[in-house]
Coordinates of C-alpha atoms and ligand atoms in Angstrom, one line a residue:
Chain J
M12 CA 31.7 41.8 18.9
L13 CA 35.0 40.8 17.3
G14 CA 35.8 38.8 20.4
R15 CA 32.7 36.7 20.2
D16 CA 33.2 35.9 16.5
F17 CA 36.8 35.0 17.2
L18 CA 35.7 32.6 20.0
R19 CA 33.1 31.0 17.8
N20 CA 35.6 30.5 15.0
L21 CA 38.1 29.0 17.4
V22 CA 35.6 26.6 18.8
N23 CA 34.5 25.7 15.3
R24 CA 38.0 24.9 14.2
L25 CA 38.9 23.0 17.4
F26 CA 35.8 20.8 16.9
I27 CA 36.6 20.1 13.2
T28 CA 40.2 19.3 14.1
A29 CA 39.1 16.9 16.9
C30 CA 36.8 15.1 14.4
L31 CA 39.5 14.9 11.9
L32 CA 42.0 13.5 14.4
A33 CA 39.5 10.9 15.6
T34 CA 38.8 9.8 12.0
V35 CA 42.5 9.6 11.2
A36 CA 43.1 7.6 14.4
A37 CA 40.4 5.1 13.5
I38 CA 41.6 4.7 9.9
T39 CA 45.2 4.4 11.0
A40 CA 44.3 1.6 13.4
L41 CA 42.3 -0.2 10.7
V42 CA 45.0 0.2 8.1
F43 CA 47.7 -1.0 10.6
I44 CA 45.7 -4.1 11.5
L45 CA 45.1 -5.0 7.9
W46 CA 48.6 -4.2 7.0
S47 CA 50.2 -6.4 9.7
L48 CA 47.7 -9.1 8.8
V49 CA 48.7 -9.1 5.2
V50 CA 52.4 -8.8 5.9
Q51 CA 52.4 -11.6 8.5
G52 CA 49.8 -13.8 6.9
I53 CA 50.7 -13.7 3.3
G54 CA 53.9 -15.6 3.9
G55 CA 52.1 -18.5 5.5
I56 CA 49.6 -18.9 2.6
D57 CA 50.5 -21.6 0.2
L58 CA 48.8 -24.7 -1.3
D59 CA 49.5 -26.7 1.9
V60 CA 47.2 -24.4 3.9
F61 CA 44.3 -25.5 1.9
T62 CA 45.2 -29.2 1.4
K63 CA 46.8 -30.3 4.7
D64 CA 45.5 -30.7 8.2
T65 CA 46.8 -28.9 11.3
P66 CA 50.3 -30.3 12.1
P67 CA 52.0 -31.2 15.3
P68 CA 54.7 -28.6 16.1
G69 CA 57.7 -28.7 13.9
S70 CA 56.2 -30.5 10.9
E71 CA 54.5 -29.5 7.7
G72 CA 50.8 -28.8 7.7
G73 CA 47.9 -26.6 6.8
L74 CA 44.4 -25.6 8.0
L75 CA 42.2 -27.9 6.0
N76 CA 40.5 -29.5 8.9
A77 CA 39.9 -26.1 10.5
M78 CA 38.4 -24.6 7.4
V79 CA 36.1 -27.6 6.8
G80 CA 35.0 -27.5 10.4
S81 CA 34.3 -23.8 10.3
L82 CA 32.4 -24.1 7.0
M83 CA 30.3 -27.0 8.3
M84 CA 29.4 -25.4 11.6
C85 CA 28.8 -22.0 10.0
A86 CA 26.6 -23.5 7.3
M87 CA 24.5 -25.4 9.8
A88 CA 24.3 -22.3 12.0
M89 CA 23.2 -20.2 9.1
A90 CA 20.5 -22.8 8.0
I91 CA 19.0 -22.5 11.5
A92 CA 19.5 -18.8 11.7
I93 CA 17.9 -18.1 8.3
I94 CA 14.9 -20.3 8.9
V95 CA 14.2 -19.0 12.5
G96 CA 15.3 -15.5 11.8
I97 CA 13.2 -14.9 8.7
L98 CA 10.1 -16.4 10.2
A99 CA 10.5 -14.4 13.4
G100 CA 11.3 -11.2 11.6
T101 CA 8.3 -11.7 9.3
W102 CA 6.1 -12.3 12.3
L103 CA 7.3 -9.1 13.9
A104 CA 6.9 -7.0 10.8
E105 CA 3.7 -8.4 9.4
Y106 CA 1.7 -10.0 12.2
G107 CA 2.4 -9.6 15.9
G108 CA 4.8 -6.7 15.9
H109 CA 2.4 -4.2 17.3
T110 CA 1.1 -6.4 20.1
R111 CA 2.6 -6.5 23.6
Y112 CA 3.9 -9.9 23.0
G113 CA 5.6 -8.6 19.8
A114 CA 7.3 -5.9 21.8
V115 CA 8.6 -8.4 24.3
V116 CA 9.9 -10.6 21.5
R117 CA 11.6 -7.6 19.8
F118 CA 13.2 -6.6 23.1
L119 CA 14.5 -10.1 23.8
N120 CA 15.9 -10.3 20.3
D121 CA 17.8 -7.0 20.9
V122 CA 19.2 -8.4 24.1
L123 CA 20.4 -11.5 22.3
L124 CA 21.8 -9.2 19.6
S125 CA 24.2 -7.7 22.0
A126 CA 24.8 -10.7 24.3
P127 CA 28.5 -11.4 24.9
S128 CA 29.3 -14.4 22.8
I129 CA 31.1 -16.2 25.7
L130 CA 27.8 -16.3 27.5
V131 CA 26.1 -17.9 24.6
G132 CA 29.0 -20.4 24.6
L133 CA 28.4 -21.2 28.2
F134 CA 24.7 -21.6 27.8
V135 CA 25.1 -24.0 24.9
Y136 CA 27.7 -25.9 27.0
E137 CA 25.1 -26.4 29.7
L138 CA 22.4 -27.2 27.1
L139 CA 24.2 -29.6 24.7
V140 CA 27.7 -30.4 25.9
R141 CA 27.2 -31.4 29.6
P142 CA 24.0 -33.5 29.1
F143 CA 25.6 -35.4 26.1
E144 CA 28.9 -35.7 27.8
G145 CA 31.0 -34.4 25.0
F146 CA 32.0 -31.5 22.9
S147 CA 30.5 -31.7 19.4
G148 CA 30.2 -29.9 16.1
Y149 CA 26.5 -29.8 16.6
A150 CA 26.9 -27.8 19.8
G151 CA 29.2 -25.4 18.0
A152 CA 26.7 -24.9 15.2
V153 CA 23.9 -24.2 17.7
A154 CA 26.1 -21.7 19.6
L155 CA 26.8 -19.9 16.4
A156 CA 23.1 -20.0 15.4
F157 CA 22.3 -18.2 18.7
L158 CA 24.5 -15.4 17.6
A159 CA 23.4 -15.2 13.9
T160 CA 19.6 -15.6 14.5
P161 CA 19.0 -12.2 16.1
I162 CA 20.9 -10.5 13.3
V163 CA 18.7 -12.2 10.7
T164 CA 15.6 -11.5 12.7
R165 CA 16.4 -7.8 13.0
T166 CA 17.3 -7.2 9.4
T167 CA 14.3 -9.2 8.2
E168 CA 11.9 -7.0 10.3
D169 CA 13.6 -3.8 9.2
I170 CA 13.6 -4.7 5.5
L171 CA 10.0 -5.9 5.5
N172 CA 8.9 -2.7 7.2
L173 CA 10.5 -0.8 4.3
Q174 CA 8.2 -2.5 1.8
S175 CA 5.4 -0.2 0.8
H176 CA 1.9 -0.5 2.1
A177 CA 0.7 0.0 -1.5
L178 CA 2.3 -3.3 -2.5
R179 CA 0.7 -5.2 0.3
E180 CA -2.6 -3.6 -0.4
A181 CA -2.3 -4.4 -4.1
G182 CA -1.8 -8.1 -3.2
I183 CA -4.7 -8.1 -0.7
A184 CA -6.9 -6.2 -3.2
L185 CA -6.7 -9.2 -5.6
G186 CA -8.2 -11.4 -3.0
T187 CA -4.9 -12.9 -2.0
P188 CA -4.8 -14.2 1.6
K189 CA -2.3 -12.3 3.7
W190 CA 0.2 -15.1 4.2
L191 CA 0.4 -15.6 0.4
V192 CA 1.0 -11.9 -0.1
T193 CA 3.8 -12.1 2.5
R194 CA 5.3 -15.2 0.9
K195 CA 5.0 -14.5 -2.8
I196 CA 5.1 -10.7 -3.0
I197 CA 6.7 -9.1 0.0
W198 CA 9.5 -11.7 0.5
R199 CA 10.3 -11.5 -3.2
A200 CA 10.4 -7.7 -3.1
A201 CA 12.6 -7.8 -0.1
G202 CA 14.9 -10.6 -1.5
A203 CA 18.1 -8.6 -1.7
G204 CA 17.6 -7.3 1.8
L205 CA 16.9 -10.7 3.3
L206 CA 20.1 -12.0 1.6
T207 CA 22.0 -9.1 3.2
G208 CA 20.7 -10.1 6.6
G209 CA 22.0 -13.6 6.1
L210 CA 25.4 -12.5 4.9
L211 CA 25.8 -10.1 7.8
G212 CA 24.9 -12.9 10.2
F213 CA 27.5 -15.1 8.5
A214 CA 30.1 -12.4 8.7
R215 CA 29.4 -12.0 12.4
I216 CA 29.9 -15.7 13.3
S217 CA 32.7 -16.6 11.0
G218 CA 35.3 -15.1 13.4
E219 CA 33.7 -16.1 16.7
T220 CA 36.0 -18.0 19.0
A221 CA 34.6 -17.9 22.5
P222 CA 31.4 -19.8 21.9
L223 CA 33.3 -22.5 19.9
L224 CA 35.8 -23.2 22.7
F225 CA 33.0 -24.2 25.0
T226 CA 31.1 -26.3 22.5
A227 CA 33.0 -27.7 19.5
L228 CA 36.3 -27.4 21.3
N229 CA 38.9 -28.2 18.7
N230 CA 40.3 -31.2 16.8
Q231 CA 43.8 -31.8 15.7
F232 CA 42.7 -34.2 13.0
F233 CA 40.4 -34.0 10.1
S234 CA 36.8 -34.9 11.1
A235 CA 33.5 -34.2 9.3
D236 CA 31.6 -36.0 12.1
M237 CA 29.5 -33.3 13.8
T238 CA 28.9 -35.5 16.8
K239 CA 32.6 -35.3 17.7
P240 CA 34.7 -32.3 18.7
M241 CA 35.5 -30.2 15.6
A242 CA 38.3 -27.9 14.5
S243 CA 37.5 -24.4 13.4
L244 CA 39.6 -21.5 12.1
P245 CA 39.1 -19.2 15.1
A246 CA 39.8 -22.0 17.6
V247 CA 43.0 -23.0 15.8
I248 CA 44.1 -19.4 15.5
F249 CA 43.6 -19.0 19.2
Q250 CA 45.6 -22.1 20.0
F251 CA 48.4 -21.6 17.5
A252 CA 48.9 -17.9 18.0
L253 CA 49.5 -18.3 21.7
S254 CA 52.0 -21.2 21.2
A255 CA 55.7 -20.9 21.2
Y256 CA 56.2 -22.5 17.8
D257 CA 57.1 -20.3 14.9
D258 CA 55.4 -22.6 12.3
W259 CA 52.2 -22.7 14.3
R260 CA 52.2 -18.9 14.6
R261 CA 52.7 -18.6 10.9
L262 CA 49.6 -20.7 10.3
A263 CA 47.7 -18.6 12.8
W264 CA 48.4 -15.5 10.8
A265 CA 47.5 -17.2 7.6
G266 CA 44.1 -18.3 9.1
A267 CA 43.5 -14.8 10.4
L268 CA 44.1 -13.4 7.0
I269 CA 41.7 -15.9 5.4
I270 CA 38.9 -14.9 7.8
A271 CA 39.6 -11.2 7.3
V272 CA 39.4 -11.6 3.5
V273 CA 36.2 -13.6 3.8
V274 CA 34.5 -11.1 6.1
L275 CA 35.7 -8.2 4.0
S276 CA 34.4 -9.8 0.8
I277 CA 31.0 -10.4 2.5
N278 CA 30.8 -6.8 3.5
I279 CA 31.7 -5.6 0.0
I280 CA 29.1 -7.9 -1.5
V281 CA 26.5 -6.6 0.9
R282 CA 27.4 -3.0 -0.1
F283 CA 27.1 -4.1 -3.7
I284 CA 23.7 -5.6 -3.2
A285 CA 22.5 -2.5 -1.4
R286 CA 23.7 -0.3 -4.2
E287 CA 22.1 -2.5 -6.9
K288 CA 18.8 -2.3 -5.0
K289 CA 18.9 1.5 -4.9
H290 CA 19.5 1.7 -8.6
A291 CA 16.8 -0.8 -9.5
Chain X
M20 CA -26.7 28.4 0.9
I21 CA -26.7 25.7 3.6
D22 CA -23.4 24.6 5.0
L23 CA -23.9 20.9 5.3
A24 CA -20.7 20.3 7.2
D25 CA -21.9 22.4 10.1
T26 CA -25.3 21.0 10.6
A27 CA -25.6 18.5 13.4
T28 CA -27.8 16.2 11.5
P29 CA -26.5 15.9 8.0
A30 CA -28.9 16.7 5.3
A31 CA -29.5 13.8 3.0
A32 CA -27.5 13.8 -0.2
I33 CA -29.3 15.1 -3.3
M34 CA -29.8 12.0 -5.4
N35 CA -30.6 12.8 -8.9
E36 CA -32.4 9.8 -10.4
P37 CA -30.1 7.3 -8.8
P38 CA -29.8 4.2 -10.9
Y39 CA -31.7 2.0 -8.6
D40 CA -32.3 -0.6 -11.2
E41 CA -29.4 -2.9 -11.9
L42 CA -27.3 -2.0 -8.8
V43 CA -24.3 -4.3 -8.3
L44 CA -22.8 -2.5 -5.3
E45 CA -24.3 0.0 -2.9
A46 CA -23.1 1.8 0.1
R47 CA -25.9 2.9 2.5
N48 CA -25.4 5.4 5.2
V49 CA -21.8 4.6 5.8
D50 CA -19.8 6.3 8.6
F51 CA -16.1 5.7 8.7
F52 CA -13.6 6.2 11.5
Y53 CA -9.8 6.4 11.5
G54 CA -9.5 5.7 15.2
K55 CA -11.5 8.6 16.7
N56 CA -11.5 10.7 13.6
Q57 CA -14.6 10.4 11.6
A58 CA -13.9 10.6 7.9
L59 CA -17.3 9.7 6.3
F60 CA -20.7 10.8 7.5
G61 CA -23.7 8.8 6.3
V62 CA -22.5 8.3 2.8
D63 CA -24.7 6.7 0.2
L64 CA -23.3 5.5 -3.1
P65 CA -25.3 3.4 -5.7
V66 CA -23.1 1.7 -8.2
R67 CA -24.8 0.6 -11.4
R68 CA -23.8 -2.5 -13.3
N69 CA -21.8 -2.0 -16.5
A70 CA -21.4 1.7 -15.9
I71 CA -18.6 4.0 -14.9
T72 CA -19.3 5.9 -11.6
A73 CA -16.9 8.7 -10.8
L74 CA -16.2 10.3 -7.4
I75 CA -15.1 13.9 -7.4
G76 CA -14.4 16.4 -4.6
P77 CA -11.7 18.5 -3.0
S78 CA -8.7 16.8 -1.4
G79 CA -9.4 15.2 1.9
C80 CA -13.1 14.9 1.4
G81 CA -13.1 11.1 1.8
K82 CA -13.1 9.7 -1.8
S83 CA -10.3 7.2 -1.1
T84 CA -11.8 6.3 2.2
L85 CA -15.1 5.5 0.5
L86 CA -13.3 3.2 -2.0
R87 CA -11.4 1.5 0.8
V88 CA -14.7 0.7 2.5
L89 CA -16.1 -0.8 -0.6
N90 CA -13.6 -3.7 -0.7
R91 CA -12.8 -3.5 3.0
I92 CA -9.1 -3.0 2.5
Y93 CA -9.2 -0.8 5.5
A94 CA -9.8 -3.9 7.6
L95 CA -6.0 -4.5 7.3
Y96 CA -5.5 -1.8 9.9
P97 CA -6.6 -2.2 13.4
G98 CA -8.4 1.0 14.6
Q99 CA -10.1 1.7 11.3
R100 CA -13.8 1.0 11.4
A101 CA -16.9 1.4 9.2
V102 CA -20.5 1.5 10.2
G103 CA -23.4 1.2 7.8
R104 CA -24.2 -1.2 5.0
V105 CA -22.3 -2.1 1.9
V106 CA -24.4 -4.4 -0.3
L107 CA -22.8 -6.4 -3.0
D108 CA -25.3 -8.4 -5.1
G109 CA -27.8 -8.2 -2.3
E110 CA -25.4 -9.4 0.4
D111 CA -24.2 -7.1 3.2
V112 CA -20.4 -7.4 3.0
L113 CA -19.6 -5.0 5.8
H114 CA -20.5 -7.5 8.5
E115 CA -18.9 -10.7 7.5
Q116 CA -19.9 -12.7 10.6
R117 CA -23.5 -12.8 9.3
R118 CA -22.2 -14.5 6.2
L119 CA -20.3 -17.3 7.9
P120 CA -23.3 -19.6 8.2
W121 CA -23.9 -19.0 4.5
L122 CA -20.3 -20.0 3.8
R123 CA -20.5 -23.1 6.0
K124 CA -23.7 -24.2 4.2
R125 CA -21.9 -23.6 0.9
V126 CA -19.0 -25.8 2.0
S127 CA -21.1 -28.6 3.2
M128 CA -23.2 -28.5 0.1
V129 CA -20.1 -28.8 -2.0
M130 CA -18.9 -31.6 0.1
E131 CA -22.2 -33.5 0.0
T132 CA -22.9 -33.1 -3.7
Q133 CA -19.3 -33.4 -4.9
T134 CA -20.3 -32.7 -8.5
G135 CA -23.3 -30.6 -7.9
A136 CA -21.5 -27.3 -7.5
D137 CA -19.6 -25.2 -9.9
P138 CA -16.0 -26.4 -9.5
I139 CA -14.6 -22.9 -9.3
E140 CA -16.9 -22.1 -6.4
E141 CA -15.7 -25.2 -4.7
E142 CA -12.1 -24.1 -5.1
Q143 CA -12.8 -20.7 -3.9
V144 CA -14.5 -21.8 -0.7
L145 CA -12.2 -24.5 0.2
R146 CA -8.8 -23.0 -0.7
V147 CA -9.3 -19.5 0.5
G148 CA -11.8 -20.1 3.3
T149 CA -12.2 -16.5 4.3
D150 CA -14.9 -14.6 2.7
L151 CA -13.0 -11.3 3.1
A152 CA -10.5 -12.5 0.6
R153 CA -13.3 -13.7 -1.6
L154 CA -15.0 -10.3 -1.4
R155 CA -11.8 -8.6 -2.4
A156 CA -11.5 -10.9 -5.4
R157 CA -15.0 -9.7 -6.4
V158 CA -14.2 -6.1 -5.9
G159 CA -10.8 -5.3 -7.4
M160 CA -8.8 -2.2 -6.8
V161 CA -6.2 -0.2 -8.7
F162 CA -4.2 2.4 -6.8
Q163 CA -2.9 5.9 -7.5
K164 CA 0.7 4.8 -7.8
P165 CA 1.3 1.7 -10.1
T166 CA 2.2 -1.3 -7.9
P167 CA 3.5 -4.1 -10.1
F168 CA 4.6 -7.1 -8.2
P169 CA 8.3 -8.0 -8.3
M170 CA 7.8 -10.6 -11.0
S171 CA 7.4 -10.9 -14.7
I172 CA 4.7 -9.2 -16.7
Y173 CA 3.1 -12.6 -17.3
D174 CA 3.3 -13.7 -13.6
N175 CA 1.9 -10.3 -12.5
I176 CA -1.3 -11.3 -14.2
A177 CA -1.2 -15.0 -13.6
F178 CA -0.6 -14.5 -9.9
G179 CA -4.2 -13.5 -8.9
V180 CA -5.7 -16.1 -11.2
R181 CA -3.7 -18.9 -9.7
I182 CA -4.9 -18.2 -6.3
Y183 CA -8.5 -19.1 -7.2
H184 CA -8.2 -21.4 -10.2
R185 CA -6.0 -24.2 -11.4
K186 CA -5.4 -23.6 -15.1
S187 CA -3.3 -25.3 -17.7
K188 CA -0.5 -23.5 -19.3
A189 CA -2.5 -22.9 -22.5
E190 CA -5.5 -21.6 -20.6
M191 CA -3.3 -19.3 -18.5
D192 CA -1.7 -18.0 -21.7
E193 CA -5.1 -17.1 -23.0
I194 CA -6.2 -15.4 -19.8
V195 CA -3.0 -13.3 -19.7
E196 CA -3.4 -12.3 -23.4
T197 CA -7.1 -11.4 -23.0
A198 CA -6.4 -9.3 -19.9
L199 CA -3.5 -7.5 -21.5
R200 CA -5.6 -6.8 -24.6
R201 CA -8.5 -5.5 -22.6
A202 CA -6.0 -3.2 -20.8
A203 CA -4.7 -2.0 -24.2
L204 CA -1.2 -3.2 -23.3
W205 CA -0.8 -6.3 -25.3
D206 CA 0.9 -4.8 -28.4
E207 CA 3.5 -3.1 -26.2
V208 CA 4.5 -6.1 -24.2
K209 CA 3.6 -9.2 -26.2
D210 CA 7.3 -9.8 -27.0
K211 CA 8.6 -9.4 -23.5
L212 CA 6.0 -11.2 -21.3
H213 CA 8.7 -12.7 -19.2
S214 CA 10.6 -9.6 -18.4
P215 CA 10.0 -7.9 -15.1
G216 CA 6.9 -5.8 -14.7
L217 CA 8.9 -3.1 -12.9
G218 CA 10.8 -2.5 -16.1
L219 CA 7.7 -0.9 -17.8
S220 CA 7.0 2.8 -18.0
G221 CA 4.7 4.3 -15.4
G222 CA 1.8 4.4 -17.7
Q223 CA 2.4 0.8 -18.8
Q224 CA 2.7 -0.3 -15.2
Q225 CA -0.6 1.3 -14.4
R226 CA -2.3 -0.5 -17.3
L227 CA -0.5 -3.7 -16.2
C228 CA -2.2 -3.2 -12.8
V229 CA -5.6 -2.8 -14.5
A230 CA -4.9 -6.0 -16.5
R231 CA -4.0 -7.8 -13.3
G232 CA -7.2 -6.5 -11.7
I233 CA -9.5 -7.6 -14.5
A234 CA -7.8 -11.0 -15.0
V235 CA -9.5 -12.3 -11.9
E236 CA -12.9 -11.2 -13.3
P237 CA -14.1 -9.0 -10.5
E238 CA -17.6 -7.7 -10.6
V239 CA -16.5 -4.2 -9.7
L240 CA -13.2 -2.5 -10.4
L241 CA -12.3 0.4 -8.1
L242 CA -9.7 2.9 -9.3
D243 CA -8.2 5.6 -7.1
E244 CA -6.9 8.4 -9.2
P245 CA -5.3 5.9 -11.6
A246 CA -4.2 8.5 -14.1
S247 CA -2.7 11.1 -11.7
A248 CA 0.9 9.9 -12.4
L249 CA 0.4 9.5 -16.1
D250 CA 1.1 11.7 -19.1
P251 CA -1.8 12.8 -21.4
I252 CA -1.3 10.0 -23.9
S253 CA -1.2 7.2 -21.3
T254 CA -4.2 8.9 -19.6
A255 CA -6.1 8.8 -22.9
K256 CA -5.3 5.2 -23.4
L257 CA -6.3 4.3 -19.9
E258 CA -9.6 6.2 -20.3
E259 CA -10.3 4.3 -23.6
T260 CA -9.5 1.1 -21.7
L261 CA -12.0 1.9 -19.0
V262 CA -14.8 2.8 -21.4
E263 CA -14.1 -0.5 -23.2
L264 CA -14.1 -2.4 -19.9
K265 CA -17.6 -1.1 -19.0
K266 CA -19.0 -3.8 -21.3
D267 CA -18.0 -6.6 -19.0
F268 CA -17.3 -4.9 -15.7
T269 CA -18.5 -2.2 -13.4
V270 CA -16.0 0.7 -12.8
V271 CA -15.8 3.2 -9.9
I272 CA -13.1 5.8 -10.3
V273 CA -11.9 8.6 -8.1
T274 CA -10.5 11.5 -10.1
H275 CA -9.4 15.1 -9.5
N276 CA -9.7 15.7 -13.2
L277 CA -13.2 17.0 -13.8
Q278 CA -12.9 16.7 -17.6
Q279 CA -12.0 13.1 -17.1
A280 CA -15.1 12.5 -15.1
A281 CA -17.2 14.3 -17.7
R282 CA -15.6 12.3 -20.5
I283 CA -16.0 8.8 -19.2
A284 CA -18.4 8.6 -16.3
D285 CA -22.1 7.7 -16.6
Y286 CA -22.8 8.7 -13.0
T287 CA -20.9 11.1 -10.8
G288 CA -20.9 11.7 -7.0
F289 CA -19.6 14.9 -5.5
M290 CA -18.2 14.6 -2.0
F291 CA -17.3 17.3 0.4
L292 CA -16.0 17.1 4.0
G293 CA -16.9 13.4 4.3
R294 CA -20.4 13.7 2.9
M295 CA -21.9 12.8 -0.4
I296 CA -23.3 16.2 -1.4
E297 CA -24.9 15.2 -4.7
F298 CA -25.1 12.2 -6.9
G299 CA -26.6 11.7 -10.4
P300 CA -26.0 11.2 -14.1
T301 CA -22.8 12.9 -15.0
N302 CA -24.4 15.4 -17.4
D303 CA -27.0 16.5 -14.8
L304 CA -24.3 16.9 -12.2
F305 CA -22.1 19.0 -14.4
L306 CA -24.7 21.0 -16.3
Q307 CA -27.6 21.4 -13.8
P308 CA -26.1 20.9 -10.3
K309 CA -28.8 21.1 -7.6
S310 CA -26.5 22.0 -4.8
D311 CA -24.6 25.3 -4.7
K312 CA -21.5 23.5 -3.5
T313 CA -21.6 21.2 -6.5
R314 CA -22.0 24.2 -8.8
D315 CA -19.1 26.0 -7.2
Y316 CA -16.9 23.0 -7.5
V317 CA -17.7 22.0 -11.0
T318 CA -17.3 25.5 -12.3
G319 CA -13.9 25.7 -10.6
R320 CA -14.9 28.3 -8.0
F321 CA -13.3 26.4 -5.1
G322 CA -11.5 23.1 -4.4
Ligands
ATP21 N1 -4.7 6.6 7.6 C1 -5.4 7.7 8.1 N2 -5.4 8.0 9.4 C2 -6.1 9.0 9.8 N3 -6.8 9.9 9.1 C3 -6.8 9.6 7.7 C4 -6.1 8.5 7.2 N4 -6.3 8.5 5.8 C5 -7.1 9.6 5.6 N5 -7.4 10.3 6.7 C6 -8.3 11.4 6.8 O1 -9.5 11.1 6.3 C7 -10.0 12.2 5.5 C8 -10.4 11.7 4.1 O2 -9.2 11.2 3.5 P1 -9.2 10.6 2.0 O3 -7.8 10.1 1.8 O4 -10.3 9.7 1.9 O5 -9.5 11.9 1.1 P2 -9.5 12.0 -0.5 O6 -10.8 12.5 -0.8 O7 -9.1 10.7 -1.1 O8 -8.4 13.1 -0.7 P3 -7.3 13.2 -1.9 O9 -8.1 13.7 -3.1 O10 -6.3 14.1 -1.4 O11 -6.8 11.8 -2.2 C9 -9.0 13.2 5.5 O12 -9.4 14.2 6.4 C10 -7.8 12.6 6.0 O13 -7.0 13.4 6.8
MG22 MG1 -7.4 10.0 -2.2

């Protein structure tokens, strides 16, 4: 009797210890990453980073062209992703989700959701870069849109499914056509959730490198022309971090820190929105 | 005592002097199915204009289902199906396809005459196009749990009106005020019309839903246990509101509160296991029930 209790206790403790160790390992890794990011990156952050373009090795410079490029491509990608994703997610939740075609669409979306981003880059390369004989900001934006759209679609469907039947029925019971109920009542009720989906999509693409290398490539100079190759933070970090020049590597760390801060802030904002929603 | 639920062919409901004059809405021999499950068996319900009709009966007997047939909200869900007739002002509304020619005629008439038709009708037919939505605008519904829309108090009421009518700001202000007054909510909210409807108390939200429902001037207002989440004071206010509304509208209310039915209803139907057991003037049903089942229920012996 005593033996069995003892064994059970032992297993219990071993299990708890294992869980604890795993948690500690994960947190340690995260803290270490953030810590080295801050330590290595903070030194490189000054006004020049935000006001000057990427320099040739050995001279003064910043990340302005990369940040502008990233912003432009991400903004365009999100515009596409939000329009397509919200419409597709709405269709899945409100209209065709229960049909066979709906199931196929949902499955394909899930596949896209977990597709390796380098594949998306290659696909857009074949789609937009080769035929037009040139890397371009547009191609970069489209590649990023391919990554963000499934996230927006998925969160939209999930959030709309959370809205109560009673609210839909109340709208319908007033004689409102269904599309108006969706647009004016359900979308509004789900507003915070839809915003969350958009932010998560943005956080996902803001650090993507692989798809941009095949599409927007990079640009050493400032360019706001989306038909031309375009610089982006991740691509510049990739190039500079692997270089042999100290000043380039310093800029790479600074860029990495900027992306990390942006992504972290977005995640905190999302948390905040979710909390607000629960309290309301 | 006969057990109606077990007989293969249902006995007809006992209809005590049904108000066959002045019917605005009538369910005739309605069967209802949730997929394969039958929830209503040959139900009749006459609804008299400018009266309050109450539906009572134990939980699960099909009261909500019957209401959901009357404005066809069930049609939102594939697999739910009703058989029988629901007559609104002489038209069978359960089978919309029969009404399509009527609608087409109406549209072409409006197009031809331009000015000949009432402009509101023209808008209704042209803007909405489906007679299912039109039916629902004529038969409003208020649910058990308050369901304010995520917008201001003012917009909650204006929302339904805007769908069918184009109104000036002044006209809309007046419609909103009238609806809120009728729902006995005006005094409590007149200073915060533009704050969110979700910020009101449960009882106020429910009266907001009533106001929203009557702002579109339906012929019949269906209420499914509207007071079950309300405190006694809010309930009393809501009851007052309903009695007041009777002058202009027709009310059908589902309630578990027998006193409530006795207090406000002109006619009452008692349902049991998907059947209408007895229907008649409220006093007769409560004081001289013809069916043993009804007597047991209204005297609190079961249910
Ligand atoms: N969505 C549904 N799917 C399948 N069966 C249902 C559904 N809704 C109701 N039912 C069944 O239909 C029958 C009637 O239900 P209904 O909700 O109309 O009862 P009710 O009289 O309103 O009860 P309550 O007083 O509890 O609200 C019940 O047996 C119930 O189980
Ligand atoms: Mg019910």
